[in-house]
C-alpha cells in the first residue's frame, strides 16, 4: 500500500488535525486543517496526472494499456546514453485461455486475468511497467538497471512463468495457467522507438507460441524474415504434403494395469529442409487456411496404418494407432470410404484404428454429415476417442450416442494431480463418470511418476505423456519398444483399482 499514491488515505488524518485545533483552541490549526488537506490532495492529483501514463487504463485489470508502454520506451530511447544500459520489453500470452472461458465461464476467466495482472505486477520493480495488450496478453517494460544482461532478463522471464504457474483459485477449486513469453532487448530493437520494440517482443511471442505451451523466445533479426515468410509457408506446405516432408511421429500409450503398450498416437511433424522439425501448432493453421486439411489426414492415416503393419512385421503387436481428425475431415462425405480403403490396403481390421475427435466437435455438431460419418466409422468398427475431454462440453448423451470408446482426459486436469487435491477430485469424478458409462479412459500429458501412479490408483486405464515418452519418428520406435519392453518385468506394477 502506498499512502502517497492514494490521497484518500490522508483523509484518515483529518480527525488528528481537528483534535489538535480543538485542544489548542487555535483558529490557525483549524484553518490549517481545513485548507492543508485539499492542497495536498490537489498536489498529489497533479503529480498523479504527470505520472499516469497516457491512454487510460484497462477496465478489467486496472492496468495501463499499450500506449503507456510505447510512451515509456520512447522516453527511454530519447534519454541520452540510453544505449549503454539496456531496457527490455516482454510480451506474456496465456496458454489456452479460450478453454478457461469455455470451462469456467466469463466471470471466472476474468478473475484469472485479474490474478495474472496482479502476479505480473508483484514480480517486477516499481520503475518497470505492466500493461494489458488484449484479451489474454500482457506486456512488460523492464527499465534499465545495473546488471541488466540477457541472462538477468531471462531469469526475470523465468520468474514470471513460475509466478503464473502457481495454482489459481476458481469457483471453489483450483486451476493452473501457463504462458508463452516473447522477449525483446532494446539494444536489438529494429527501430529506436516504443512501437518497434513492442512489435519485436510480440514476434518473439508468436515464435514461442509455435513451440508449444510455456515456451520462451528472444527476438532476433531472423524472426522478421520468418514472419514475412508466412505466406511462402503456405506454398511450401502444399509441396511438403506431397514430397514426404510431413511425417507422422508416434507417442506411446500404455496400460496402467499391465504396463504394456496399448497404442501410439500419430502426431504430425514437418521436417523442413532449412527450419528443422516444425510443430503442428505452427503449420496446422496454414493447412486449414489453404484448405489442405483433408490431404493432411490422408497422409497421416496412410503413415499410421503403415506403421502398424511395420510394427507387426517386426514382432510387436500394437493394438491400435490413434489419428486426429478435425471438424473439416469429419465433414468430408467420402471420409469413411477412404478409411475403409486404407484399412483394406494394409489388411488391417477397423478396430486397429482409433479416431481422435475433439470434444467440442462432438458437442457443437448438429451437422448431419459429421453425425453420419461418426456413425459410419462406428459401424465400420473403428474406435472413437474423445480428445481433450473436460475442456469442451460434450454431453453424457453424446458420449453414448456416438458410442465413444474412450475419453482422453485433458492435460490441464492431469498436471500436478498427485500434489493437488482439487485436480485429483476432478480426475476422480471424470473417471467415475467414465466407469458408469462404461467407456475407457486415457490420461494425456502425464509427465511425472507421481501423476502416473495416482492415475493408476484411481483406475484410469491408459496413460500417455512425456513421462512415458515424447512423440518420436517411426524409426525411433524400433529402438524405444525393445528398451521399454525390456524394462517391463523389472518395473513393479501398481494394480489398477477396479470396482465390481
Ligand atoms: P493433441 O491431439 O491433444 O496432442 C497432444 C499434444 O500434447 C501433442 O502436441 C503432444 O506432443 C503433446 N504432449 C504429449 N504429452 C505431453 C506431456 O506430457 N506434456 C506436454 N506439455 N505436452 C504433451 P503436438 O504434437 O504439438 O500436437 C498439438 C496438437 O496438434 C494436437 O493436440 C492435435 O490437436 C493437433 N494435431 C497434431 N497432429 C495432427 C494431425 O495429424 N491432424 C490434426 N487434425 N491435428 C493434429
Ligand atoms: Ca489427439
Ligand atoms: Ca489432446
mmCIF file of C-alpha atoms and ligand atoms in Angstrom, residues 265 267 324 356 358 386-389 408-411 444-445 464, ligand 3:
data_model
loop_
_atom_site.group_PDB
_atom_site.id
_atom_site.type_symbol
_atom_site.label_atom_id
_atom_site.label_comp_id
_atom_site.label_asym_id
_atom_site.label_seq_id
_atom_site.Cartn_x
_atom_site.Cartn_y
_atom_site.Cartn_z
ATOM 1 C CA UNK A 265 -0.958 -41.586 -31.181
ATOM 2 C CA UNK A 267 1.141 -36.517 -34.367
ATOM 3 C CA UNK A 324 -6.515 -36.926 -35.119
ATOM 4 C CA UNK A 356 -9.431 -38.948 -32.090
ATOM 5 C CA UNK A 358 -12.062 -33.126 -30.247
ATOM 6 C CA UNK A 386 -12.905 -38.174 -27.298
ATOM 7 C CA UNK A 387 -9.865 -35.862 -27.258
ATOM 8 C CA UNK A 388 -9.156 -33.026 -24.770
ATOM 9 C CA UNK A 389 -12.012 -34.272 -22.575
ATOM 10 C CA UNK A 408 -8.845 -38.727 -23.252
ATOM 11 C CA UNK A 409 -8.649 -36.667 -20.074
ATOM 12 C CA UNK A 410 -7.115 -33.329 -20.981
ATOM 13 C CA UNK A 411 -3.623 -32.464 -19.768
ATOM 14 C CA UNK A 444 -2.828 -37.349 -21.540
ATOM 15 C CA UNK A 445 0.097 -35.127 -20.604
ATOM 16 C CA UNK A 464 0.236 -41.051 -22.406
HETATM 17 CA CA1 LIG B 3 -5.469 -33.989 -26.550
#
